[in-house]
Amino acid sequence: MRLLVVEDDPSIAGPLRTGLTREGFDVEIAATAEEALAADIPDLVLLDLGLPDLDGRVVCREMRARSSVPIIIVTARGDEVERVTLLEAGADDFMVKPYGFRELVARIRAVLRRVTATSTATTEPSSIGPLHLDPKSRRVERDGVAVALTPREFDLLIYLATDPNAVFSRDQIIHDVWDENWWGSTKTLDVHVASLRKKIGAEMIETVRGVGFRLVDPGP
Ligand code: CA
């Protein structure tokens, strides 16, 4: 697994490279946003928000526009508003500084596991109304046009698509699509549903009040 660590502070980047390499990852360091955006797309990006040349959120959006690579953001600011902004920028998870190395490795493995699990769960492409889903290549099209989703948005869509028109409860979705001890707030789900609707069409996901959500299959 190739990791791109975007970190301008050599006193952090150095030990990270050593530690993550020892964990079996292939680690590349980028010290600036420019370097990060010029690097080959890895299997996962660990992105520091405070970079010398560009705001990390801009880097996150830029990477997200190009690929669905999982992105874990590292931030010194941990308040709730900031978290929502980060998720909206396309991050999959985040770590608040200072964090423990073991926790970081656990988060990296959890994100990679989730991406791998959902991409192998169902591999057959399917069409639901105007949407075409290809789980294997993790591509989604609407009316033949590619839609750029974050890994988590993709996981959520594929999950709902396992049973089109069926209602999934909020608890069910959070349990199955999110890691159980991650981030807690059900607001996370709403943020992802809202951004997914923006990308695939608001009419595709229906809110079932007091219960949860369903993916609408208008049929042939
Ligand atoms: Ca920094």
GROMACS .gro file of C-alpha atoms and ligand atoms in nm, residues 7-8 48 50 97, ligand 1:
model
    6
    7GLU     CA    1   0.362   1.732   0.590
    8ASP     CA    2   0.590   2.037   0.582
   48ASP     CA    3  -0.162   1.814   0.703
   50GLY     CA    4  -0.120   2.376   0.765
   97LYS     CA    5  -0.289   1.687   1.665
  221CA      CA    6   0.221   2.199   0.899
   0.00000   0.00000   0.00000
